[in-house]
Coordinates of C-alpha atoms in Angstrom, one line a residue:
M1 CA 155.8 32.4 -90.5
A2 CA 157.5 29.1 -90.9
L3 CA 155.5 26.0 -91.9
S4 CA 154.3 23.8 -89.2
S5 CA 155.8 20.3 -88.9
V6 CA 156.2 18.9 -92.4
T7 CA 156.3 15.1 -92.7
K8 CA 156.4 14.5 -96.4
T9 CA 159.2 12.3 -97.7
S10 CA 158.5 13.1 -101.4
W11 CA 156.4 15.6 -103.3
K12 CA 156.0 17.0 -106.8
L13 CA 157.8 20.3 -107.1
Q14 CA 157.0 21.5 -110.6
D15 CA 155.1 20.8 -113.9
M16 CA 155.9 22.7 -117.1
V17 CA 155.5 22.6 -120.8
A18 CA 159.1 22.3 -122.0
H19 CA 158.8 22.2 -125.8
S20 CA 156.3 22.8 -128.5
S21 CA 156.6 19.1 -129.5
K22 CA 157.5 15.9 -127.6
V23 CA 160.4 16.0 -125.1
S24 CA 162.9 13.4 -126.3
S25 CA 165.7 13.9 -123.8
L26 CA 166.6 15.6 -120.6
V27 CA 169.4 15.8 -118.0
L28 CA 170.0 17.5 -114.6
G29 CA 173.3 19.3 -113.8
K30 CA 174.9 17.1 -111.2
S31 CA 177.1 19.9 -109.8
S32 CA 174.4 22.2 -108.6
S33 CA 171.2 20.0 -109.0
R34 CA 169.6 23.3 -110.0
L35 CA 169.9 23.3 -113.8
L36 CA 167.9 21.3 -116.3
A37 CA 168.5 20.8 -120.0
T38 CA 165.7 19.4 -122.2
G39 CA 165.9 18.3 -125.8
G40 CA 162.8 18.0 -128.0
E41 CA 161.5 16.8 -131.4
D42 CA 161.2 20.6 -132.2
C43 CA 165.1 20.4 -132.6
R44 CA 165.7 22.7 -129.7
V45 CA 167.6 22.5 -126.4
N46 CA 166.0 24.5 -123.6
I47 CA 167.9 25.4 -120.4
W48 CA 165.8 25.7 -117.2
A49 CA 166.4 26.7 -113.5
V50 CA 164.7 24.1 -111.3
N51 CA 161.6 25.5 -109.6
K52 CA 161.4 28.5 -112.0
P53 CA 158.6 28.6 -114.5
N54 CA 160.3 30.1 -117.6
C55 CA 163.0 28.8 -119.8
I56 CA 166.3 30.6 -119.3
M57 CA 167.8 29.9 -122.8
S58 CA 166.7 28.2 -126.0
L59 CA 169.5 26.7 -128.2
T60 CA 168.9 26.1 -131.9
G61 CA 170.9 24.7 -134.7
H62 CA 169.9 21.1 -135.0
T63 CA 167.8 20.1 -138.0
S64 CA 166.6 16.8 -136.6
P65 CA 165.1 15.9 -133.2
V66 CA 167.5 16.2 -130.2
V67 CA 167.7 12.8 -128.6
C68 CA 170.5 13.2 -126.1
V69 CA 171.8 16.1 -123.9
Q70 CA 174.5 16.4 -121.3
F71 CA 176.1 19.2 -119.1
S72 CA 179.8 19.5 -118.5
S73 CA 181.0 19.0 -114.9
S74 CA 181.2 22.8 -114.4
E75 CA 177.8 23.3 -116.0
E76 CA 179.3 26.0 -118.2
Q77 CA 178.7 23.9 -121.4
V78 CA 176.0 21.7 -122.7
V79 CA 176.2 19.2 -125.6
A80 CA 173.3 17.8 -127.6
G81 CA 173.1 14.9 -130.0
S82 CA 170.5 14.5 -132.7
E83 CA 168.9 11.8 -134.7
S84 CA 171.1 12.6 -137.7
G85 CA 174.2 11.8 -135.6
S86 CA 175.5 15.4 -135.3
L87 CA 176.7 17.0 -132.0
R88 CA 176.5 20.6 -131.0
V89 CA 178.3 22.1 -128.0
W90 CA 177.1 25.4 -126.6
D91 CA 179.0 27.8 -124.2
L92 CA 176.3 28.8 -121.7
E93 CA 178.2 31.7 -120.2
A94 CA 178.9 33.2 -123.6
A95 CA 175.4 32.2 -124.8
K96 CA 176.7 31.0 -128.2
I97 CA 177.5 27.8 -130.1
L98 CA 181.0 26.6 -129.5
R99 CA 181.4 23.5 -131.8
T100 CA 179.5 21.4 -134.3
L101 CA 180.9 17.8 -134.4
M102 CA 180.1 15.5 -137.2
G103 CA 181.0 11.8 -137.6
H104 CA 178.4 9.4 -136.4
K105 CA 176.1 7.8 -138.9
A106 CA 173.0 7.3 -136.8
N107 CA 171.2 8.5 -133.6
I108 CA 173.3 9.7 -130.7
C109 CA 172.4 7.5 -127.7
S110 CA 174.8 8.7 -125.0
L111 CA 177.1 11.6 -124.1
D112 CA 179.5 12.4 -121.3
F113 CA 182.1 15.2 -120.7
H114 CA 185.5 14.3 -119.4
P115 CA 185.9 15.4 -115.7
F116 CA 189.1 17.4 -116.6
G117 CA 190.0 19.2 -119.8
E118 CA 188.0 19.7 -123.0
Y119 CA 187.1 16.2 -124.0
L120 CA 183.7 14.6 -124.8
A121 CA 182.6 11.1 -125.5
S122 CA 179.6 10.1 -127.6
G123 CA 177.9 6.8 -128.3
S124 CA 175.5 6.0 -131.1
V125 CA 173.2 3.5 -132.7
D126 CA 176.0 2.9 -135.2
T127 CA 177.7 1.0 -132.3
N128 CA 180.7 3.3 -132.3
I129 CA 182.1 5.4 -129.4
K130 CA 184.0 8.5 -130.3
L131 CA 186.2 10.7 -128.1
W132 CA 186.3 14.3 -129.2
D133 CA 188.6 17.2 -128.5
V134 CA 186.2 20.1 -128.2
R135 CA 189.0 22.7 -128.5
R136 CA 190.3 21.3 -131.8
K137 CA 186.9 20.3 -133.2
G138 CA 188.1 16.8 -134.0
C139 CA 187.7 13.1 -133.1
V140 CA 190.6 12.0 -131.1
F141 CA 189.8 8.2 -131.0
R142 CA 187.2 5.7 -132.0
Y143 CA 186.4 2.7 -129.7
K144 CA 184.8 -0.3 -131.5
G145 CA 183.6 -3.5 -129.9
H146 CA 179.9 -3.2 -129.2
T147 CA 177.5 -4.9 -131.6
Q148 CA 174.4 -2.8 -130.8
A149 CA 173.5 0.8 -129.8
V150 CA 175.7 2.3 -127.0
R151 CA 173.1 3.5 -124.4
C152 CA 175.3 5.1 -121.7
L153 CA 178.8 6.4 -121.3
A154 CA 180.6 7.4 -118.1
F155 CA 184.1 8.7 -117.4
S156 CA 185.8 7.5 -114.2
P157 CA 186.3 10.2 -111.5
D158 CA 190.1 10.2 -112.2
G159 CA 189.4 10.6 -115.9
K160 CA 191.5 7.6 -116.9
W161 CA 188.7 5.1 -117.9
L162 CA 185.5 5.2 -119.9
A163 CA 182.6 2.8 -119.2
S164 CA 180.1 2.0 -121.9
A165 CA 176.8 0.2 -121.7
S166 CA 175.0 -1.2 -124.7
D167 CA 171.9 -2.9 -126.0
D168 CA 174.1 -6.0 -126.6
A169 CA 173.8 -6.6 -122.8
T170 CA 177.5 -5.9 -122.2
I171 CA 179.5 -3.3 -120.3
K172 CA 183.0 -2.5 -121.6
L173 CA 185.7 -0.6 -119.7
W174 CA 188.2 1.3 -121.8
D175 CA 191.6 2.7 -121.0
L176 CA 191.8 6.2 -122.5
T177 CA 195.6 6.4 -122.3
A178 CA 196.2 3.0 -124.0
G179 CA 193.2 3.4 -126.3
K180 CA 192.0 -0.2 -125.7
M181 CA 189.4 -2.2 -123.8
I182 CA 190.5 -3.3 -120.3
T183 CA 187.6 -5.7 -119.6
E184 CA 184.1 -6.7 -120.4
F185 CA 181.2 -7.6 -118.1
T186 CA 178.6 -9.9 -119.6
E187 CA 176.4 -11.0 -116.7
H188 CA 173.4 -8.9 -117.7
T189 CA 170.9 -10.7 -119.9
S190 CA 169.3 -7.7 -121.6
A191 CA 170.1 -4.2 -122.7
V192 CA 172.2 -2.2 -120.2
T193 CA 170.8 1.3 -120.0
V194 CA 173.0 3.0 -117.4
V195 CA 176.4 2.9 -115.8
Q196 CA 177.7 5.0 -112.9
F197 CA 181.2 5.1 -111.2
H198 CA 181.5 5.2 -107.4
P199 CA 182.7 8.7 -106.5
N200 CA 185.8 7.5 -104.6
E201 CA 186.3 3.7 -104.8
Y202 CA 187.0 1.4 -107.7
L203 CA 183.4 0.3 -108.0
L204 CA 180.9 0.5 -110.9
A205 CA 177.1 0.3 -110.9
S206 CA 174.9 -0.7 -113.8
G207 CA 171.2 -0.9 -114.5
S208 CA 169.6 -3.1 -117.2
A209 CA 166.3 -3.9 -118.9
D210 CA 166.7 -7.4 -117.3
R211 CA 165.3 -5.8 -114.1
T212 CA 168.6 -5.9 -112.2
V213 CA 171.1 -3.4 -110.7
K214 CA 174.6 -4.9 -110.5
L215 CA 177.8 -3.7 -108.9
W216 CA 181.3 -4.5 -110.2
D217 CA 184.7 -4.5 -108.5
L218 CA 187.1 -2.6 -110.8
E219 CA 190.2 -4.1 -109.1
K220 CA 189.3 -7.7 -109.5
F221 CA 186.9 -7.1 -112.4
K222 CA 184.1 -9.2 -111.0
M223 CA 180.5 -8.7 -109.9
V224 CA 180.1 -8.0 -106.2
G225 CA 176.4 -7.3 -105.9
S226 CA 173.0 -7.7 -107.7
S227 CA 169.5 -6.5 -106.9
E228 CA 166.4 -7.5 -108.8
G229 CA 163.0 -6.2 -109.5
E230 CA 163.2 -3.0 -111.5
R231 CA 163.3 -2.5 -115.2
G232 CA 165.9 -0.2 -116.8
P233 CA 166.4 2.1 -113.7
C234 CA 168.4 5.2 -113.2
V235 CA 171.3 4.7 -110.7
L236 CA 173.3 7.2 -108.7
F237 CA 175.8 6.8 -105.9
S238 CA 175.2 9.0 -102.9
P239 CA 177.8 11.9 -102.8
D240 CA 179.7 10.2 -99.9
G241 CA 179.5 6.8 -101.7
S242 CA 177.7 5.0 -98.7
C243 CA 174.8 3.8 -100.8
L244 CA 173.3 3.5 -104.2
Y245 CA 170.1 5.2 -105.3
S246 CA 168.0 3.4 -108.0
G247 CA 165.0 5.2 -109.5
S248 CA 162.4 3.1 -111.3
E249 CA 158.7 3.3 -112.1
D250 CA 157.3 5.6 -109.3
N251 CA 159.8 4.4 -106.7
L252 CA 163.2 5.2 -105.3
Q253 CA 165.2 2.3 -103.9
V254 CA 168.3 2.6 -101.6
Y255 CA 170.8 -0.2 -101.9
G256 CA 173.9 -1.4 -100.0
W257 CA 176.4 -4.0 -101.1
E258 CA 178.7 -6.6 -99.7
P259 CA 176.3 -8.0 -98.6
D260 CA 173.4 -7.0 -100.9
R261 CA 170.5 -5.3 -99.1
C262 CA 167.8 -2.8 -99.7
F263 CA 167.8 -0.1 -97.0
D264 CA 164.6 1.6 -98.1
V265 CA 161.9 1.9 -100.8
V266 CA 160.2 5.3 -101.2
H267 CA 157.1 5.7 -103.4
V268 CA 157.6 9.0 -105.2
G269 CA 155.0 8.9 -108.1
W270 CA 157.4 10.3 -110.7
G271 CA 156.4 7.7 -113.3
K272 CA 159.4 6.5 -115.3
V273 CA 162.1 8.8 -113.9
A274 CA 164.6 9.9 -116.6
D275 CA 167.3 11.5 -114.3
F276 CA 168.0 12.5 -110.8
A277 CA 170.6 14.4 -108.8
V278 CA 171.4 15.0 -105.1
C279 CA 172.1 18.3 -103.5
N280 CA 172.6 18.5 -99.7
S281 CA 169.7 16.5 -98.1
Q282 CA 167.4 16.4 -101.1
M283 CA 167.1 14.5 -104.3
V284 CA 165.7 16.2 -107.4
G285 CA 164.1 13.7 -109.9
V286 CA 162.7 14.5 -113.3
S287 CA 160.4 12.7 -115.7
C288 CA 158.7 13.6 -118.9
G289 CA 155.6 12.8 -121.0
Q290 CA 154.8 14.2 -124.4
M291 CA 155.6 18.0 -124.1
N292 CA 155.5 18.1 -120.3
V293 CA 158.3 17.8 -117.8
S294 CA 157.7 17.1 -114.1
L295 CA 160.2 17.5 -111.2
Y296 CA 160.0 15.8 -107.9
I297 CA 161.8 16.2 -104.5
V298 CA 162.7 13.4 -102.1
D299 CA 163.8 14.4 -98.6
L300 CA 166.8 12.2 -98.0
N301 CA 166.8 12.9 -94.3
R302 CA 163.7 10.8 -94.1
V303 CA 165.2 8.0 -96.2
K304 CA 167.1 5.1 -94.6
K305 CA 170.5 5.0 -96.2
S306 CA 172.5 2.6 -94.0
G307 CA 172.5 -0.7 -92.1
S308 CA 174.9 -3.3 -90.7
L309 CA 175.2 -7.1 -90.9
I310 CA 175.1 -8.9 -87.6
Q311 CA 175.2 -12.7 -87.5
G312 CA 173.8 -12.9 -91.0
L313 CA 170.9 -10.6 -90.4
S314 CA 170.5 -7.1 -91.9
Q315 CA 170.0 -4.6 -89.1
D316 CA 168.9 -1.4 -90.8
D317 CA 168.7 0.7 -87.6
K318 CA 172.5 0.7 -87.1
P319 CA 174.7 2.8 -89.4
L320 CA 177.7 1.3 -91.3
A321 CA 181.1 2.1 -89.8
V322 CA 182.6 4.9 -91.7
P323 CA 186.2 4.4 -92.7
T324 CA 188.5 6.6 -90.7
S325 CA 191.2 6.8 -93.3
K326 CA 191.8 6.4 -97.0
G327 CA 193.5 3.1 -96.5
A328 CA 190.6 1.7 -94.5
T329 CA 188.3 1.5 -97.5
L330 CA 187.6 -1.9 -99.1
R331 CA 189.1 -0.8 -102.4
R332 CA 191.5 1.6 -104.0
N333 CA 190.5 5.2 -104.3
Y334 CA 190.7 7.1 -107.5
E335 CA 193.8 9.3 -107.7
R336 CA 192.8 12.7 -108.9
P337 CA 195.2 15.4 -110.1
T338 CA 196.2 17.9 -107.4
T339 CA 195.6 20.8 -109.7
S340 CA 192.7 21.4 -112.0
C341 CA 193.0 22.1 -115.6
S342 CA 192.4 25.7 -116.5
R343 CA 189.9 26.1 -119.2
Q344 CA 191.1 28.2 -122.1
K345 CA 188.2 29.6 -124.1
R346 CA 188.8 29.5 -127.8
S347 CA 186.7 31.5 -130.2
P348 CA 185.4 29.6 -133.2
S349 CA 187.4 30.0 -136.3
S350 CA 185.9 31.3 -139.5
E351 CA 185.3 27.7 -140.6
D352 CA 183.4 27.1 -137.4
E353 CA 181.4 30.2 -137.8
H354 CA 180.4 29.1 -141.3
D355 CA 179.3 25.7 -140.0
D356 CA 177.5 27.1 -137.1
K357 CA 175.8 30.1 -138.7
E358 CA 172.4 28.4 -138.3
S359 CA 172.9 27.8 -134.6
S360 CA 172.0 30.3 -131.9
A361 CA 171.5 30.6 -128.2
E362 CA 168.4 32.7 -127.6
I363 CA 168.2 34.1 -124.1
T364 CA 164.5 34.0 -123.2
N365 CA 164.8 35.0 -119.5
P366 CA 167.6 37.7 -119.2
D367 CA 167.2 38.1 -115.4
D368 CA 167.8 34.4 -114.6
Y369 CA 170.5 34.1 -117.3
K370 CA 172.6 37.0 -115.9
E371 CA 172.1 35.8 -112.3
I372 CA 173.2 32.2 -113.0
F373 CA 175.7 32.5 -115.8
Q374 CA 177.0 36.0 -115.5
P375 CA 177.0 37.1 -111.9
H376 CA 179.1 40.0 -110.6
N377 CA 181.3 37.8 -108.5
A378 CA 182.8 35.0 -110.6
I379 CA 183.5 32.9 -107.5
L380 CA 179.8 32.5 -106.8
R381 CA 178.9 31.7 -110.5
T382 CA 176.1 29.2 -110.6
P383 CA 173.6 28.0 -108.2
P384 CA 176.3 27.1 -105.5
K385 CA 176.7 23.6 -104.0
R386 CA 175.3 24.7 -100.7
N387 CA 171.8 25.6 -101.7
E388 CA 168.9 25.9 -99.4
T389 CA 166.4 23.0 -99.6
F390 CA 163.2 23.2 -101.6
P391 CA 160.3 23.7 -99.2
A392 CA 157.9 20.8 -98.8
P393 CA 154.2 21.5 -99.3
V394 CA 151.9 21.5 -96.2
E395 CA 150.2 18.1 -95.8
D396 CA 146.5 17.7 -95.4
G397 CA 145.4 18.8 -92.0
E398 CA 148.4 21.0 -91.4
S399 CA 148.3 24.8 -91.2
G400 CA 151.0 27.3 -91.9
E401 CA 151.8 30.4 -93.9
V402 CA 154.6 30.9 -96.4
T403 CA 156.4 34.2 -96.5
P404 CA 155.8 35.6 -100.0
V405 CA 158.9 35.7 -102.3
H406 CA 159.3 38.2 -105.1
D407 CA 159.9 36.3 -108.4
K408 CA 162.5 38.7 -109.7
V409 CA 165.8 37.0 -110.1
C410 CA 167.3 33.6 -109.1
T411 CA 170.2 34.5 -106.8
S412 CA 172.5 32.3 -104.8
S413 CA 170.6 33.1 -101.6
N414 CA 167.1 32.9 -102.8
F415 CA 167.3 30.3 -105.6
S416 CA 165.3 27.6 -103.8
K417 CA 162.9 30.0 -102.1
A418 CA 160.7 30.5 -105.1
P419 CA 157.2 29.1 -104.6
N420 CA 156.3 25.8 -106.1
V421 CA 155.3 25.9 -109.7
S422 CA 152.3 23.9 -110.9
S423 CA 150.3 23.6 -114.1
T424 CA 147.6 26.2 -114.7
P425 CA 145.0 26.4 -117.4
V426 CA 146.2 28.0 -120.6
L427 CA 143.9 31.0 -120.2
R428 CA 145.2 31.7 -116.7
V429 CA 148.9 32.0 -117.3
E430 CA 150.3 34.4 -114.8
P431 CA 153.1 36.8 -116.1
T432 CA 156.1 37.0 -113.8
V433 CA 155.5 40.0 -111.5
V434 CA 158.3 42.5 -111.5
A435 CA 159.2 43.5 -107.9
S436 CA 158.5 47.2 -108.5
I437 CA 154.9 46.5 -109.5
P438 CA 152.6 45.6 -106.7
S439 CA 150.2 42.7 -107.1
H440 CA 147.1 41.5 -105.3
P441 CA 147.3 38.3 -103.3
I442 CA 146.1 35.3 -105.3
P443 CA 142.9 33.9 -103.8
A444 CA 142.7 30.3 -102.6
V445 CA 140.0 29.5 -105.2
I446 CA 140.3 31.4 -108.5
P447 CA 136.8 32.3 -109.8
S448 CA 135.8 31.2 -113.3
T449 CA 134.4 34.6 -114.0
R450 CA 136.7 37.6 -113.6
N451 CA 137.7 40.6 -115.7
E452 CA 141.4 40.7 -115.0
P453 CA 144.3 38.1 -114.8
V454 CA 145.2 36.7 -111.4
G455 CA 148.4 38.2 -110.1
L456 CA 148.2 41.4 -112.2
N457 CA 146.9 44.7 -111.0
V458 CA 145.3 46.3 -114.1
G459 CA 145.2 49.7 -112.3
D460 CA 149.0 49.9 -112.5
F461 CA 148.7 50.3 -116.3
L462 CA 146.1 53.1 -116.2
T463 CA 146.8 56.8 -116.4
P464 CA 147.0 58.7 -113.1
A465 CA 143.7 60.3 -113.7
R466 CA 141.9 57.0 -114.0
S467 CA 143.9 55.0 -111.4
G468 CA 144.0 57.9 -108.8
K469 CA 147.8 57.4 -108.4
T470 CA 150.5 60.0 -108.6
S471 CA 153.0 57.8 -110.5
V472 CA 152.6 55.4 -113.4
T473 CA 154.6 52.3 -114.4
A474 CA 157.0 53.1 -117.2
D475 CA 155.9 51.8 -120.6
E476 CA 159.2 49.8 -120.8
E477 CA 158.5 48.0 -117.5
A478 CA 154.9 47.2 -118.5
L479 CA 156.0 45.8 -121.8
A480 CA 158.8 43.8 -120.2
Q481 CA 156.3 42.3 -117.8
I482 CA 153.9 41.4 -120.5
R483 CA 156.6 39.9 -122.7
K484 CA 158.0 37.8 -119.9
G485 CA 155.1 35.4 -120.0
H486 CA 154.4 35.7 -123.7
E487 CA 156.6 32.8 -124.9
T488 CA 155.3 30.5 -122.2
M489 CA 151.7 31.4 -123.2
C490 CA 152.5 30.6 -126.9
V491 CA 154.1 27.3 -126.1
M492 CA 151.2 26.3 -123.9
L493 CA 148.6 27.3 -126.4
T494 CA 150.5 25.3 -129.1
S495 CA 150.7 22.3 -126.9
R496 CA 147.1 22.5 -126.0
Y497 CA 146.0 22.8 -129.6
K498 CA 148.1 19.8 -130.7
N499 CA 146.8 17.7 -127.8
L500 CA 143.2 18.6 -128.6
D501 CA 143.7 17.9 -132.3
T502 CA 145.0 14.4 -131.3
V503 CA 142.0 13.7 -129.2
R504 CA 139.7 15.0 -131.9
A505 CA 141.1 12.7 -134.5
V506 CA 140.4 9.7 -132.2
W507 CA 137.0 11.0 -131.3
A508 CA 136.1 11.4 -135.0
A509 CA 136.8 7.7 -135.5
G510 CA 133.9 7.1 -133.1
D511 CA 136.0 5.7 -130.2
I512 CA 135.0 7.8 -127.2
K513 CA 136.7 5.6 -124.7
T514 CA 140.0 5.7 -126.5
S515 CA 139.8 9.5 -127.0
L516 CA 139.3 9.9 -123.2
D517 CA 142.2 7.6 -122.5
S518 CA 144.4 9.6 -124.8
A519 CA 143.3 12.9 -123.1
V520 CA 144.2 11.4 -119.6
S521 CA 147.6 10.1 -120.8
M522 CA 148.6 13.6 -121.8
N523 CA 148.9 14.6 -118.2
D524 CA 147.2 17.9 -118.8
L525 CA 144.0 18.6 -116.8
S526 CA 143.0 21.4 -119.1
I527 CA 142.5 18.9 -121.9
V528 CA 140.5 16.6 -119.7
V529 CA 138.3 19.6 -118.7
D530 CA 137.7 20.5 -122.4
I531 CA 136.6 16.9 -123.2
L532 CA 134.5 16.5 -120.1
N533 CA 132.6 19.8 -120.9
I534 CA 131.6 18.2 -124.2
V535 CA 130.6 14.8 -122.7
N536 CA 128.6 16.5 -120.0
L537 CA 126.4 18.1 -122.6
K538 CA 125.3 14.7 -123.8
P539 CA 125.0 12.3 -120.9
S540 CA 124.2 9.4 -123.2
L541 CA 128.0 9.4 -124.1
W542 CA 128.8 8.2 -120.6
K543 CA 129.5 4.5 -120.4
L544 CA 130.7 2.3 -117.4
D545 CA 134.0 1.9 -119.2
T546 CA 134.6 5.7 -119.3
C547 CA 133.8 6.1 -115.6
T548 CA 136.8 4.0 -114.5
T549 CA 139.0 6.2 -116.7
I550 CA 137.6 9.5 -115.6
L551 CA 136.9 9.1 -111.9
P552 CA 140.6 9.6 -110.9
Q553 CA 140.7 12.7 -113.0
I554 CA 137.5 14.0 -111.3
E555 CA 139.2 13.6 -108.0
E556 CA 142.0 16.0 -109.1
L557 CA 139.4 18.4 -110.5
L558 CA 137.5 18.6 -107.3
Q559 CA 140.7 19.5 -105.4
S560 CA 141.8 22.2 -108.0
K561 CA 142.1 25.8 -107.0
Y562 CA 140.3 26.8 -110.2
E563 CA 136.6 27.2 -109.8
S564 CA 136.0 26.2 -113.5
Y565 CA 137.8 22.9 -112.9
V566 CA 135.8 22.2 -109.7
Q567 CA 132.5 23.0 -111.5
T568 CA 133.4 20.6 -114.4
G569 CA 134.3 17.8 -111.9
Y570 CA 131.2 18.4 -109.9
L571 CA 128.9 18.1 -113.0
S572 CA 130.7 15.0 -114.2
L573 CA 130.5 13.2 -110.9
K574 CA 126.8 14.2 -110.5
L575 CA 126.0 12.7 -113.9
I576 CA 127.9 9.5 -113.1
L577 CA 126.1 9.0 -109.8
K578 CA 122.7 9.6 -111.2
R579 CA 123.3 7.4 -114.2
F580 CA 125.4 4.5 -112.8
W581 CA 124.9 4.3 -109.1
P582 CA 121.8 2.1 -109.3
L583 CA 123.6 -0.3 -111.7
I584 CA 126.7 -0.4 -109.6
S585 CA 124.7 -1.1 -106.4
D586 CA 122.5 -3.7 -107.9
T587 CA 125.4 -5.5 -109.6
L588 CA 127.5 -5.7 -106.4
T589 CA 124.6 -6.8 -104.2
A590 CA 123.2 -9.4 -106.6
P591 CA 123.6 -13.0 -105.6
P592 CA 126.1 -15.1 -107.6
S593 CA 124.9 -16.4 -110.9
V594 CA 124.8 -20.1 -111.7
G595 CA 127.4 -21.2 -114.2
V596 CA 129.8 -19.0 -116.0
D597 CA 128.5 -15.7 -117.3
I598 CA 131.5 -13.8 -118.8
T599 CA 129.6 -10.6 -119.6
R600 CA 128.2 -10.5 -116.1
E601 CA 131.6 -11.1 -114.5
E602 CA 133.2 -8.3 -116.6
R603 CA 130.4 -5.9 -115.6
H604 CA 130.9 -6.9 -111.9
Q605 CA 134.6 -6.1 -112.1
K606 CA 133.9 -2.7 -113.7
C607 CA 131.3 -1.9 -111.1
K608 CA 133.7 -3.0 -108.3
A609 CA 136.4 -0.7 -109.7
C610 CA 134.0 2.3 -109.9
Y611 CA 132.7 1.7 -106.4
K612 CA 136.3 1.8 -105.0
Q613 CA 137.0 5.0 -106.8
L614 CA 133.7 6.6 -105.7
K615 CA 134.6 5.7 -102.1
N616 CA 137.8 7.6 -102.4
L617 CA 135.9 10.5 -103.9
S618 CA 133.4 10.6 -101.1
N619 CA 136.2 11.5 -98.6
V620 CA 137.4 14.3 -100.9
V621 CA 133.8 15.6 -101.2
K622 CA 133.4 15.6 -97.4
N623 CA 136.7 17.6 -96.9
R624 CA 135.8 20.1 -99.6
A625 CA 132.3 20.6 -98.3
D626 CA 133.9 22.0 -95.1
Q627 CA 136.7 24.0 -96.7
V628 CA 135.4 25.7 -99.9
G629 CA 133.1 28.2 -98.3
R630 CA 130.7 29.6 -100.9
H631 CA 131.3 26.6 -103.1
G632 CA 130.3 24.3 -100.3
S633 CA 126.7 23.9 -101.7
M634 CA 128.0 21.9 -104.7
F635 CA 129.9 19.5 -102.4
K636 CA 127.0 19.2 -100.0
E637 CA 124.8 18.2 -102.9
L638 CA 127.4 15.6 -103.9
Q639 CA 127.5 14.4 -100.3
L640 CA 123.8 13.6 -100.4
L641 CA 124.1 11.8 -103.7
M642 CA 127.0 9.8 -102.3
A643 CA 125.4 9.0 -99.0
P644 CA 124.5 5.4 -100.1
L645 CA 128.2 4.7 -100.4
D646 CA 128.6 5.0 -96.6

C-alpha cells in the first residue's frame, strides 16, 4: 500500500558509522547522486551506496589521514589526498589502485577531475596547484600565484578553464591551454572555500568565510551578484542552471541573480553540510561528526526555485521566462566537444606496482559492488541518472504501510527503494537478511529482554529435527549472512569504545557537566544511554546545569523504538521532575528581587530553559501514552508528574 499524503520538505535519510576514527573528508558522486566516498583519520577511503547500511569497498594505501576525496565525472574512479601530500587514484570497476602521485609538500586541500580525458587537478596547503596526467603518472603543469592554502578547485564544463579558491580570499581563473592565469577576483574579504561553474553559461559562483555567496560573469570578469548571511557554505547550481543552491548551518537557501534575490530558505537540520548533489526532484545532503556520517533528503518539488522582477519588486510566485534558444541566454554557453573521449585503461607498470604494493581495494559488500560497478549490461552500469526518489517518512498523525523490500542487491530498478537506515544500539545490529532466508517482521517497539536478534530467525539455523523443517539453510549461506554484518558490528563497537573512553577521561577529572556535553556532541544515543544509566543510579549527580543538556536527549529516547532507550529516558525524566520541578516552579513564580542578584538571575534563566524543554516533553509524553500500548503505564505516570506544567 502506498503511503498516505506526505508533506515533508526535508528529512534525515540515514545515519552510519563510516570509519573507526574521525571522518575527515567526504564527497557525493554528482553524476548519480547515489555514491558516497568518505576519507578518515584511519587512512582509509570507504565507498558507500546512499541509503544502504554497509560499506561497498574499503580502499587502503595511505599512511597518513585522508583529508580530501573526489569522484571522476563517470564515477569509475576516485582520488584521495592525504596529510602527507600524496595522492592515490583507484579504479572502482577493477577494484584496484591505479596510480600513486607524489609532489605536494603539505596537506591536500582540494581535488577535481577534468570533465574529459584522464587529467586531475590538486591544490595544497603548500599554495601550489598541480595538473596531473593519470595515464602517465606525471605532473603536467604547476600553477603558482596563491599565497595561502588552495581550498577548492573546479574545471569549467568545457574543460578549458580551472577555477581555484584560496584562504588568501582570492579566486583565480586559469587557462589550461595557455598555462597562465586569465583573471583574479578579490572582492571576498575572507577565505574562499568553494567555487562552482554554471552548467551552461559563463558564470561562476563562490562561497566564503566572509558569509557571502558571490556570482561572477566570466565574459566581462566582474561580480554580478552577492548574497549575505551564511558562513562558508556549499554551493551548487541546479542542473538546468535556473537557480543556485547554497547549503549552510542547518539550512538550504535558493538564490537567483540579476537581480539578487532569495527564492526560498528550507530548514533541513543537517548541521554543517559538507556536500550535496541533485538527482531528479531531490537533493541529497551529507554531513559528518566524529566517526558518523548523516545523509538528508530535500524534496525540491516543494522548494521555490524561481521568481520574476516586476516594477522593482520580487514576485516569487511567477516563474522566470525560460530561454527558447541558445542565443537567448544572457551569456555565452560553453562549447563542448561533439564526441567524448574514449577512456583507455592502462595497467600499472612494474614501477607502479612496486609503489602501490601497500595499496588495496577490499570489497566488503560483494553484492552491491557487482550490481553497481560490474553489472551484466554495461550500458546500465551505475545507479542511472533516472533513479526513483527516496521515500519520505510518514509524518506524525499520518498512517500508511510500506511494502517490504528485500535487502539483497542494489539494482538500477530498486536502488532507492531500500528502507531508511537509522542508527541502532551496538548490541542490536541487524545482519542483512538474504532473500532466501525468511525473517520475522520487526516489532514497532523492540523489547529490551529477548533471546534472539531482531530480524533473524534462529530456527533457520537448527537441524530439521529441532526446527521441524524438511530443509535447512546451507552452511555457506548461513556464514555469508553472519559475516555480512560482522565488519559493521566491529566498527560500531570500536567507535563506541573510543567514545566511551573519551567521556570516561572527562568524567575522571570530576567534570560531570562537561562529560555529559561531550557524550551529547558525539551524536550517538547509545553513548548517552550508557552515561544516563550511571547518573540515574546516583540522583545526587543531577544538577540544574545538566538538565538543560540532557532534556533534549530524553525527548529522543522517549520516542525511540528500543524499549531499553525508552526506559532510560523515562527514569531520567522522572528523577528530574521529582528533584527539580519544585525549584523550577518556585523560581519562575517568585516576585522580582530588589537590586541586582546575578546568581538568582542565572538560576532564573536555567529554570526558564528547563521549563520550556519540559513543556515540549509533555506533548511527547501525551502522544506516547496513547500509542505505546503495554508501555503506556510509564508514560501515564510521567503525565501525572508533568500535570503542573499544564
